[in-house]
Short mmCIF file of C-alpha atoms and ligand atoms in Angstrom, two decimals:
data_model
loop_
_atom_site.label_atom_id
_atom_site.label_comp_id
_atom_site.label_asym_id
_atom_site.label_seq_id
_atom_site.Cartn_x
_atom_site.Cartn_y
_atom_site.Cartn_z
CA UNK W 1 -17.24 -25.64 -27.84
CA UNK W 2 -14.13 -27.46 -29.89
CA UNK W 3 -12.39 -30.31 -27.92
CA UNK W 4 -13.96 -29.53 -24.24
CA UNK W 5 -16.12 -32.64 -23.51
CA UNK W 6 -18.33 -32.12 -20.48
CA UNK W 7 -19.87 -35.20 -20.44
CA UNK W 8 -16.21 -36.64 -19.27
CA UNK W 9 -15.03 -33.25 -16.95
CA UNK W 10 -18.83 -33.91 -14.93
CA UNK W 11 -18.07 -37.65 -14.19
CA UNK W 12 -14.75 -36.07 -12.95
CA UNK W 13 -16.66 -34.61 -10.11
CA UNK W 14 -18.25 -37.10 -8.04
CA UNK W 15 -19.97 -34.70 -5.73
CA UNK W 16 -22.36 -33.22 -8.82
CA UNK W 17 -24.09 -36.81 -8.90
CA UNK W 18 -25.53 -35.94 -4.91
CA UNK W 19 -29.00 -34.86 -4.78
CA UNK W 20 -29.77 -31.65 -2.22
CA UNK W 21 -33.27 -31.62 -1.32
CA UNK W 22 -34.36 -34.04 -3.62
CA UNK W 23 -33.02 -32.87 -5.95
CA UNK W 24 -29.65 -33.29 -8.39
CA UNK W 25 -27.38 -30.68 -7.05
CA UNK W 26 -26.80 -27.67 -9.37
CA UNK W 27 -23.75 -26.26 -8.33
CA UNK W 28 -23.33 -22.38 -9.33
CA UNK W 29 -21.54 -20.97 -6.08
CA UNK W 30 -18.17 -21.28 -7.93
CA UNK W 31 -16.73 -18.22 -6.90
CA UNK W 32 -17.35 -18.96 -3.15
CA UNK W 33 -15.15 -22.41 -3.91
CA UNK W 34 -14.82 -24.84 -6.40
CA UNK W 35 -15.62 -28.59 -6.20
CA UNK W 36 -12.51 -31.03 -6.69
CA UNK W 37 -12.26 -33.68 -9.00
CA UNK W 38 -11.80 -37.34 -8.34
CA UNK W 39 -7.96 -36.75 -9.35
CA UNK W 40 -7.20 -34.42 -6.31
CA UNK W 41 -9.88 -36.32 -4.01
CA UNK W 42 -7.40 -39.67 -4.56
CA UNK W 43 -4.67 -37.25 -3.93
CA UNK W 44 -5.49 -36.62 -0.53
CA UNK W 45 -6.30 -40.10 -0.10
CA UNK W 46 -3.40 -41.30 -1.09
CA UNK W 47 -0.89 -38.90 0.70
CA UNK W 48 -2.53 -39.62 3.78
CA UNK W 49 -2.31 -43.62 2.61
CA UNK W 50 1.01 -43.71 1.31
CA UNK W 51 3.06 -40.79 2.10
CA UNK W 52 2.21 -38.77 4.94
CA UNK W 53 5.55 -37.61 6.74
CA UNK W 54 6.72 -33.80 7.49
CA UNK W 55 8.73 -31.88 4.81
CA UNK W 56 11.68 -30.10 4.37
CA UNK W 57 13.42 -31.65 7.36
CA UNK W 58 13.52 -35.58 7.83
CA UNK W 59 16.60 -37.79 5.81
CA UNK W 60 13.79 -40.74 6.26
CA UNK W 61 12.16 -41.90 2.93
CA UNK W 62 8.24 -40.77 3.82
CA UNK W 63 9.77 -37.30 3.99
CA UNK W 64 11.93 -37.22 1.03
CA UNK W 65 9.13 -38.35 -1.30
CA UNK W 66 6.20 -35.99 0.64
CA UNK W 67 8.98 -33.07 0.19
CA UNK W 68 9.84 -33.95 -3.04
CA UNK W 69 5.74 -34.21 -3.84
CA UNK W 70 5.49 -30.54 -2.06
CA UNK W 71 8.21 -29.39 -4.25
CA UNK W 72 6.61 -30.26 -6.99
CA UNK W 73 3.63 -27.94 -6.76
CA UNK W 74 5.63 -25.31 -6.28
CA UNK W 75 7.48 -26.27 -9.84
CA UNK W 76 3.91 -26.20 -11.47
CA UNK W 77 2.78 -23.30 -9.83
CA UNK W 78 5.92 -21.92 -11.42
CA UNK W 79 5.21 -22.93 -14.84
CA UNK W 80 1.40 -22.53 -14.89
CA UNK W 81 2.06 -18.71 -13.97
CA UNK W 82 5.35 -18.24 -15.92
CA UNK W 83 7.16 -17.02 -12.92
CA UNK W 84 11.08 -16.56 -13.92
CA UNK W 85 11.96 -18.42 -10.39
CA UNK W 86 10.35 -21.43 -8.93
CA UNK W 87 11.59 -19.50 -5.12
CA UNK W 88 9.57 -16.76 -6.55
CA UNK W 89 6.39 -18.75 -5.20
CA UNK W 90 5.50 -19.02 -1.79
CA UNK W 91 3.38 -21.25 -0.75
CA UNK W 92 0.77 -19.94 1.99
CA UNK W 93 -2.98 -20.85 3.21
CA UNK W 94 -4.63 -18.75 0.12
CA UNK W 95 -5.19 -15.47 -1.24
CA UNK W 96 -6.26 -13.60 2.28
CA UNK W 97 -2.88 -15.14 3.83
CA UNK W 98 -1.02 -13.90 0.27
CA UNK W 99 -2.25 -10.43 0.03
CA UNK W 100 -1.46 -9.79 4.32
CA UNK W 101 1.91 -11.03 3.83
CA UNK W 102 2.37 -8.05 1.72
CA UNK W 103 0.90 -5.78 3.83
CA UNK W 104 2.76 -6.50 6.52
CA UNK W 105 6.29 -7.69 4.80
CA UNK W 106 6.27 -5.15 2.33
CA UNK W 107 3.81 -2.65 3.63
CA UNK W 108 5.84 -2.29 7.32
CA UNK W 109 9.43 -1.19 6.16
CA UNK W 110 8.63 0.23 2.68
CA UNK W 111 5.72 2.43 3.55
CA UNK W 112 4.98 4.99 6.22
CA UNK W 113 3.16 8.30 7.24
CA UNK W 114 1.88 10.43 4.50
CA UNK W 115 2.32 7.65 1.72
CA UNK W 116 -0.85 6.58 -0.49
CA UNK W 117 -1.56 3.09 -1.57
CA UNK W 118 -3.97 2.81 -4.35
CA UNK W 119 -7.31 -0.38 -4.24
CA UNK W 120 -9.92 0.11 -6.34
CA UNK W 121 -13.29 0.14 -5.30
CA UNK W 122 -14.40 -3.34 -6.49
CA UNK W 123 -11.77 -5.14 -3.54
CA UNK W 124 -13.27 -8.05 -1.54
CA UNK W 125 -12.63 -7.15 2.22
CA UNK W 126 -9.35 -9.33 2.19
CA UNK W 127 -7.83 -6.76 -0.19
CA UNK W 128 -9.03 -3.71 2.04
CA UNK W 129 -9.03 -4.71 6.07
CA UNK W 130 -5.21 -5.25 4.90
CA UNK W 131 -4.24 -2.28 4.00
CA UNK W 132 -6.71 -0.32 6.59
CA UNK W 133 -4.98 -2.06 9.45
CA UNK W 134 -1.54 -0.55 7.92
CA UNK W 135 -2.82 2.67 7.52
CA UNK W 136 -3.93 2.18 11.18
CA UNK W 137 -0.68 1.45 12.41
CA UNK W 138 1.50 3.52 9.96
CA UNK W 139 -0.60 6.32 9.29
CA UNK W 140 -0.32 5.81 5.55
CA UNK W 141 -3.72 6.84 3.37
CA UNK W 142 -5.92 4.63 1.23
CA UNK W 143 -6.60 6.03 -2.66
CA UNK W 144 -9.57 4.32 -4.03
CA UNK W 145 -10.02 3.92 -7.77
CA UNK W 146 -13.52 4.80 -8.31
CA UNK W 147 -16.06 2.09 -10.31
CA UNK W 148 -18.21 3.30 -13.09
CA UNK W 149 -21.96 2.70 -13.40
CA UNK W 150 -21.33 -0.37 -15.32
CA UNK W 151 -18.67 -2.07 -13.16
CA UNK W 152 -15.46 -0.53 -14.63
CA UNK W 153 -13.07 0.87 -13.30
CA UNK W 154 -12.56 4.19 -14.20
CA UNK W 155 -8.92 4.17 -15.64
CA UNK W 156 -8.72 8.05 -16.18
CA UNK W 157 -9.47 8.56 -12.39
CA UNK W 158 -6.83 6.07 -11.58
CA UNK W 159 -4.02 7.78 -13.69
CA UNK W 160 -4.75 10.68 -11.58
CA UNK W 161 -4.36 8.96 -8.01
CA UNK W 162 -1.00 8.95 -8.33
CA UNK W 163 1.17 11.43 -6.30
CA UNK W 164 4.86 10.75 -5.76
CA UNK W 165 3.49 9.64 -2.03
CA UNK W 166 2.04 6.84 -4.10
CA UNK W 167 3.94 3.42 -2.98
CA UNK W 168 1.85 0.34 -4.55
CA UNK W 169 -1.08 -0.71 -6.09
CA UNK W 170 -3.29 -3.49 -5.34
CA UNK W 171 -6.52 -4.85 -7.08
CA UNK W 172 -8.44 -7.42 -8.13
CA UNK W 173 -7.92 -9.10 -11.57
CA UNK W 174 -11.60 -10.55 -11.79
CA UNK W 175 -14.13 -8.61 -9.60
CA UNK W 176 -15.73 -11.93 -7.20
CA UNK W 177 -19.35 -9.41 -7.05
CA UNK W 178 -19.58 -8.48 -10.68
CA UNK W 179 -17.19 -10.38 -12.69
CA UNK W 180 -16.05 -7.69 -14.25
CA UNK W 181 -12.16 -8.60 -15.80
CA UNK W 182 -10.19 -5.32 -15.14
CA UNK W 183 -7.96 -4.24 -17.37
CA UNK W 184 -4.46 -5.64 -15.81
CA UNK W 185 -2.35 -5.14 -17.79
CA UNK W 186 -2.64 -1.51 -18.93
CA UNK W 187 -3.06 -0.79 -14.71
CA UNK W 188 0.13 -2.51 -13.99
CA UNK W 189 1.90 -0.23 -16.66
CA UNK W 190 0.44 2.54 -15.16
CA UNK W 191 1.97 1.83 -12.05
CA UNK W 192 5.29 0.95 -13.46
CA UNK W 193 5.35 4.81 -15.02
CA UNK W 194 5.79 6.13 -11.81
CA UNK W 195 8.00 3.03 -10.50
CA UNK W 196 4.80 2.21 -7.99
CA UNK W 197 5.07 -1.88 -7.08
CA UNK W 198 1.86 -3.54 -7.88
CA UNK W 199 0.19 -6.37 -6.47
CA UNK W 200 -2.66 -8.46 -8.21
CA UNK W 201 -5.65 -10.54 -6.31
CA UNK W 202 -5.65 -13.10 -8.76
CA UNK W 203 -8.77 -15.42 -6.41
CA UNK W 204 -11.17 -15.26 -9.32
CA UNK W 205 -8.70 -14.68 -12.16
CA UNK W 206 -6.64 -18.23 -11.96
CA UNK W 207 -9.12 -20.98 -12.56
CA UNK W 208 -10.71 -19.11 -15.56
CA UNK W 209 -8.20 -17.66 -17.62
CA UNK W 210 -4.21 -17.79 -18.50
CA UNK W 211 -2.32 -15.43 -15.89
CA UNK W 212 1.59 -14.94 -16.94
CA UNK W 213 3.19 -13.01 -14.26
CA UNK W 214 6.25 -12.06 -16.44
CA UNK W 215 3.92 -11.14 -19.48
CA UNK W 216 2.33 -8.84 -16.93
CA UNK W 217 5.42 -7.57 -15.42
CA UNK W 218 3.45 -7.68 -12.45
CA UNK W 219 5.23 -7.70 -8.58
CA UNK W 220 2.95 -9.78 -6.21
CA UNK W 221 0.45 -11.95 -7.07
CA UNK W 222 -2.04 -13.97 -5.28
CA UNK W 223 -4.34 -16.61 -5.52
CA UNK W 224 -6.36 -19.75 -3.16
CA UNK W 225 -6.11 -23.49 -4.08
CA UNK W 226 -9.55 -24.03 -3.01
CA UNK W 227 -11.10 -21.82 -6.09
CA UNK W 228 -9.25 -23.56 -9.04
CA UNK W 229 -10.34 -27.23 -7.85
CA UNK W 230 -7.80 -27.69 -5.39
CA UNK W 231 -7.77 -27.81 -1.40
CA UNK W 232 -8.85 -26.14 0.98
CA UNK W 233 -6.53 -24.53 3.04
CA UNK W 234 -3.07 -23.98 0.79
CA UNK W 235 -2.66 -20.91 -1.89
CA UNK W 236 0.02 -19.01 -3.55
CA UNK W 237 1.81 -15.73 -3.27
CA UNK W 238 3.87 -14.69 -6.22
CA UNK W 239 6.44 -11.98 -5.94
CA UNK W 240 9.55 -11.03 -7.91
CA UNK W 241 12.68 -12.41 -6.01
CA UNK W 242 14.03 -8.96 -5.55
CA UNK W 243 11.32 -7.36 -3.69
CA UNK W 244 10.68 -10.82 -1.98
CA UNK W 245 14.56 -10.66 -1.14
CA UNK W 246 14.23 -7.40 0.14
CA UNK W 247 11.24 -8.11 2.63
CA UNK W 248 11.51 -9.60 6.30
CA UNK W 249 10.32 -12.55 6.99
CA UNK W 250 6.30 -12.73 7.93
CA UNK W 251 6.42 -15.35 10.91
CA UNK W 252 9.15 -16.59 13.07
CA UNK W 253 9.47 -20.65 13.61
CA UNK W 254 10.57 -23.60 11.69
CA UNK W 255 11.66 -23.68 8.54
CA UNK W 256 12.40 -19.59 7.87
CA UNK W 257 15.48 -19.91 9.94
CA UNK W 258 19.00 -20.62 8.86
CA UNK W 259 20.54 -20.67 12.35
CA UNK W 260 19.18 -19.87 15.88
CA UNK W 261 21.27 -18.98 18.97
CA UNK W 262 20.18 -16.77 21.69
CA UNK W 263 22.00 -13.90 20.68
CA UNK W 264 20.67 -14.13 16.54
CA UNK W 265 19.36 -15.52 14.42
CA UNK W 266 19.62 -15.80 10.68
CA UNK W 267 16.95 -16.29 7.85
CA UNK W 268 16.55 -19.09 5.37
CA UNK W 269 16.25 -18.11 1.71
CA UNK W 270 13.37 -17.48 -0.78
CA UNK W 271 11.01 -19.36 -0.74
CA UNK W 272 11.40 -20.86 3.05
CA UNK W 273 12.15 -17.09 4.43
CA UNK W 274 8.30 -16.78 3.90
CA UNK W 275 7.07 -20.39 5.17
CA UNK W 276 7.58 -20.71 8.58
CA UNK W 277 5.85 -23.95 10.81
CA UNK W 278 4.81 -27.07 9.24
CA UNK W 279 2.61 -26.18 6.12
CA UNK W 280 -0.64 -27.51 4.94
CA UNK W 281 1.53 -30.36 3.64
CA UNK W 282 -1.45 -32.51 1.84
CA UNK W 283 -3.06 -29.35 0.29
CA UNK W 284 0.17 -28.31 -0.81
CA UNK W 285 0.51 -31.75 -2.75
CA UNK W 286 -2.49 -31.56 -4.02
CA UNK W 287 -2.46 -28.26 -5.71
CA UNK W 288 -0.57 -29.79 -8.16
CA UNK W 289 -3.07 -32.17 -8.61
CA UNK W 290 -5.37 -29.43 -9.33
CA UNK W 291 -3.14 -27.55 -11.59
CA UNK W 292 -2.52 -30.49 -14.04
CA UNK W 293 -6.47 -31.10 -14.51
CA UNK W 294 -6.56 -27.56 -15.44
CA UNK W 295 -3.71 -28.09 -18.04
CA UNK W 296 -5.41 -31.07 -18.95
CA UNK W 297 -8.41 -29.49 -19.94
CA UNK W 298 -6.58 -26.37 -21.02
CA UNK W 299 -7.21 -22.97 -19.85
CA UNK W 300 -8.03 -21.53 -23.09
CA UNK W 301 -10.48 -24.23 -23.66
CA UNK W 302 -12.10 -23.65 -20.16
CA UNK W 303 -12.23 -20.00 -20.82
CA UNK W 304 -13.51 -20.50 -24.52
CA UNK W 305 -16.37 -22.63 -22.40
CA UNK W 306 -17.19 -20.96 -20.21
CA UNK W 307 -17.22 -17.62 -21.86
CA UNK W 308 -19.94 -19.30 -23.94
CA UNK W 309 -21.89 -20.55 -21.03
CA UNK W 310 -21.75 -16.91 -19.42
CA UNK W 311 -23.30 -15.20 -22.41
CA UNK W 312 -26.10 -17.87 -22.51
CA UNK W 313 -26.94 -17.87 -19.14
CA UNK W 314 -26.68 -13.84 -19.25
CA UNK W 315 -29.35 -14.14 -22.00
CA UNK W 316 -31.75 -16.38 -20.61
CA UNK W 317 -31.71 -14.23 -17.38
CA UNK W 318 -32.39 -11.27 -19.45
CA UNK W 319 -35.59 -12.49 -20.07
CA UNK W 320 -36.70 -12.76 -16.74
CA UNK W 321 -39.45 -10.21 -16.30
CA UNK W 322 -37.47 -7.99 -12.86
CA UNK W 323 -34.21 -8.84 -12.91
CA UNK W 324 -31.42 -6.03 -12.73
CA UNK W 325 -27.97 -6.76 -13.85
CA UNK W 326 -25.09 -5.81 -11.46
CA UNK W 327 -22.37 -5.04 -13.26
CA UNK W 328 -22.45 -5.13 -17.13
CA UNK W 329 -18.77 -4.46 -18.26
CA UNK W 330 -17.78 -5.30 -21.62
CA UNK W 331 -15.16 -7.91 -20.21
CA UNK W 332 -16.70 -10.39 -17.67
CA UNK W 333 -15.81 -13.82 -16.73
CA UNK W 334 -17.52 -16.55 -14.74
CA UNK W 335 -20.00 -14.06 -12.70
CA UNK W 336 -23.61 -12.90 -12.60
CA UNK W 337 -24.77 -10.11 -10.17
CA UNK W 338 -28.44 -9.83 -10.15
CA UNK W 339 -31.27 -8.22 -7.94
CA UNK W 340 -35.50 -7.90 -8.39
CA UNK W 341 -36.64 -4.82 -7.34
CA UNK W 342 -38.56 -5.74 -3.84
CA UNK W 343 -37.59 -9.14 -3.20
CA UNK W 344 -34.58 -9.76 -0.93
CA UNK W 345 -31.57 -11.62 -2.28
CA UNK W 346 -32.01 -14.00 0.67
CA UNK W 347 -35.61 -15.19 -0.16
CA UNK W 348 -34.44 -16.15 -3.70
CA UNK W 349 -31.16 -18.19 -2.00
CA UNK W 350 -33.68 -19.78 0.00
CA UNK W 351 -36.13 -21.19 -2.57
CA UNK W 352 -33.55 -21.53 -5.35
CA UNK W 353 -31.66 -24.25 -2.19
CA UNK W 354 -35.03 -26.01 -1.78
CA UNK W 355 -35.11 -26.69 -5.40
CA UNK W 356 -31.41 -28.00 -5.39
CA UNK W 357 -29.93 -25.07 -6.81
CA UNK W 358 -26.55 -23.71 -4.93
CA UNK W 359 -26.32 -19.66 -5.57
CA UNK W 360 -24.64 -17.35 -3.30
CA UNK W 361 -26.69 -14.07 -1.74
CA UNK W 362 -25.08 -11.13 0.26
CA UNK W 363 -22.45 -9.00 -0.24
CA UNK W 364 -20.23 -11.25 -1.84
CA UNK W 365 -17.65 -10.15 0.76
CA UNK W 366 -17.53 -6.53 -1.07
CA UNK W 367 -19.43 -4.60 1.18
CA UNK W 368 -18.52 -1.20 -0.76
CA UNK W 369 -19.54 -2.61 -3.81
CA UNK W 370 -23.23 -2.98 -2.45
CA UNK W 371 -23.03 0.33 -1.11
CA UNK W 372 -21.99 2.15 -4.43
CA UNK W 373 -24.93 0.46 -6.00
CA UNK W 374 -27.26 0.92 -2.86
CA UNK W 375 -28.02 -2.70 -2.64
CA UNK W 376 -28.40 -5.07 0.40
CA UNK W 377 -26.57 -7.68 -1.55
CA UNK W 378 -27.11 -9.48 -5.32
CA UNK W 379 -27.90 -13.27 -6.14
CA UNK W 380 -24.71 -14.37 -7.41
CA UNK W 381 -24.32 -16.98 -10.07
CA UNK W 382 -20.84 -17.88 -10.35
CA UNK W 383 -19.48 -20.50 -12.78
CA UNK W 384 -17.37 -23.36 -13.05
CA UNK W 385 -16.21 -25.52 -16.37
CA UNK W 386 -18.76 -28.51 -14.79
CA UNK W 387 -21.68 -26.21 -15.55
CA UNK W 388 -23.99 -26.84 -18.20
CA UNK W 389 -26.76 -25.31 -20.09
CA UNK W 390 -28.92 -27.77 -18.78
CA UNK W 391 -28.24 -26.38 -15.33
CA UNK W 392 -28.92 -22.62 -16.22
CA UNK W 393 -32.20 -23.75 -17.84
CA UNK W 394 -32.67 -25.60 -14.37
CA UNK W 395 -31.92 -22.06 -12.80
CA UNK W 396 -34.40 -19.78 -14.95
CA UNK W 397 -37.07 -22.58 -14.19
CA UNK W 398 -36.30 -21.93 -10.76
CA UNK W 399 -36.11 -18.34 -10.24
CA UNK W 400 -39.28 -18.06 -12.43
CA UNK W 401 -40.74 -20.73 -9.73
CA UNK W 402 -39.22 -18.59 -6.98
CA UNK W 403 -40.23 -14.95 -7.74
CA UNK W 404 -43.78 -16.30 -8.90
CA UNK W 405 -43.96 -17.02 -4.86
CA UNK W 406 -42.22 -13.78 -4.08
CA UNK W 407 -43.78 -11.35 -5.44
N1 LIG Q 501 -10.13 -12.02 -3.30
C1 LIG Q 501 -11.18 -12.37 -4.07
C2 LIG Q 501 -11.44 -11.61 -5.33
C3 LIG Q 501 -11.99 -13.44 -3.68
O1 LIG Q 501 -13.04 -13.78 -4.42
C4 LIG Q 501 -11.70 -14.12 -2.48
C5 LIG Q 501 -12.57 -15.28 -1.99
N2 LIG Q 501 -13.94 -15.04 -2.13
C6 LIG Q 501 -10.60 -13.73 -1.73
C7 LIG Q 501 -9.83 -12.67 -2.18
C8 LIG Q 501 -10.20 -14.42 -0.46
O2 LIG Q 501 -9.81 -15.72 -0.72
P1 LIG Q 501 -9.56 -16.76 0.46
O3 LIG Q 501 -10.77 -16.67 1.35
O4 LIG Q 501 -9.43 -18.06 -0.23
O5 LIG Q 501 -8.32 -16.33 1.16
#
């Protein structure tokens, strides 16, 4: 596993020495949210300490330096995504926040009766209830890529969604129920053939892998601070700066104006156009925070880890006499879907909590998903570069434990 030293990236994480239960905490509901290391927990601390002051508006020195800090994250968000323009990233609350500002910004002036936007049929709800409620109110249609047997999507299908009603794409890079990595860039090109805009959920895609927006030629993407070891509360919504130019502002207040008189009023520029009202100032700092351990670690040696840690743990759970994979696409990342035939997700949350162990159980917020495969929901396993082979072997012990009671 080259350079990666785990020993050093656990000890960055104060909350994996707690005990739940009794027992040390084995921490594999990544996907729901990550936990933070000690370098963005003294963040906060020290904003609130040091620095706390509104931004973008006082001449006093607490709000230079917390604007200047805010700033800042949006430089590395720049760099850590390759985006051309560092106004080409708006900072918003996360992903859901990201992907609605498109639905409305984009999706209310650029698309209307009788047009077709394309999801695919592995969306979490956020990149759905969007575009439903446009549809609602526009009386535009929903084209849904359909998803193989295996968790694919089925690319041939998708070429042939496209009609010239066709007015943007938007789906998922990594799929949060199955962890299945679709095939992005290919999709976006797709798109691009027939001039279609496309817009990438990048929630489970960021924290695991290297996302370059101008590599991908891609036109709005969007991601949560809270999944790649940053705050709660604060994300990111990539677009290029001439759709973003040509899009109305999302909410009216302070900070998206220019000027304000009774009889008009005029917008600020990109990025502000998009940020009205005070923002989540100390998450904002803080993503930064995030985003250099990341690059300290390295994304390619994260991935490289955890890639290695997904195949093991995929093999060990193999052997468990029961268990049915959900989703097994070639290219996965991070995620384990799994079921027994005749015990209820739930049950095996339940005993897998008592024994320390944090997994998630439901629908994973992809309620079509379950229904494709006919499921109530899966036991997810979702990883983080903290996680250990130690802790899967902790797992199997425990789901051998808990289905010996269940069945
Ligand atoms: N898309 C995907 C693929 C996700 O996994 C999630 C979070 N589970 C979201 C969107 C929504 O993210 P948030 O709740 O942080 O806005």
């Amino acid at each position: 596993m080259g350079t990666f030293n785990i020993a050093n990236i656990r000890e960055d994480f104060p909350i994996l020495k707690r005990t739940v239960n009794g027992k040390p905490l084995v921490y594999f509901d990544n996907g729901a949210t990550t936990q933070k290391p000690k370098q963005v927990i003294d963040a906060i601390v020290a904003y609130y300490a040091d620095m706390n002051s509104n931004v973008h508006r006082g001449v006093h020195y607490l709000s230079q330096i917390s604007t200047d800090a805010f700033e800042i994250t949006r430089r590395k968000v720049q760099t850590f995504i390759n985006a051309r323009h560092e106004h080409e990233v708006i900072i918003t609350k996360g992903t859901t926040e990201s992907i609605n500002i498109i639905a409305t910004c984009y999706g209310r002036p650029f698309i209307g009766e009788g047009d077709e936007i394309i999801i695919s049929a592995m969306e979490h709800h956020s990149n759905i209830v969007p575009w439903q409620m446009l549809c609602d109110e526009k009386g535009c249609v929903l084209r849904v890529i359909p998803m193989k047997e295996n968790g694919e999507l089925d690319i041939e299908a998708y070429r042939a969604l496209f009609s010239e009603r066709t007015k943007l794409v938007s789906f998922t890079y990594v799929s949060n129920a199955l962890g299945t990595i679709n095939p992005v860039k290919e999709m976006i090109d797709i798109a691009h053939t027939h001039e279609v805009p496309v817009l990438i959920d990048a929630a489970q895609a960021i924290q695991h892998m290297k996302v370059d927006v101008q590599a991908l030629d891609v036109d709005f993407l969007a991601f949560s601070g809270h999944k790649m070891y940053g705050p709660t509360g604060v994300g990111v919504l990539y677009g290029k700066e001439e759709l973003l130019n040509k899009m109305p502002p999302y909410q009216g207040g302070g900070d998206m104006i220019k000027e304000v008189t009774f009889a008009k009023t005029t917008y600020n520029e990109l990025p502000f156009k998009f940020e009205a009202g005070t923002p989540n100032i100390e998450a904002g700092i803080c993503l930064a925070h995030a985003i250099e351990y990341i690059e300290t670690i390295g994304v390619e040696a994260i991935k490289a880890y955890e890639d290695e840690l997904l195949a093991y743990a995929t093999t060990q759970l193999a052997k468990i006499d029961g268990i049915r994979f959900i989703g097994t696409a070639e290219h996965k990342s991070s995620v384990i879907s799994f079921v027994v035939d005749g015990i209820h997700p739930y049950d095996i949350g339940v005993i897998l909590d008592k024994l320390g162990i944090a997994v998630r159980t439901g629908h994973h917020c992809a309620q079509p998903v379950m229904e494709q495969f006919a499921i109530p929901g899966t036991v997810r396993v979702s990883l983080a570069m903290y996680n250990t082979k130690e802790e899967v072997d902790t797992l199997i012990a425990g789901l051998e434990r808990a289905l010996g009671m269940l069945k």
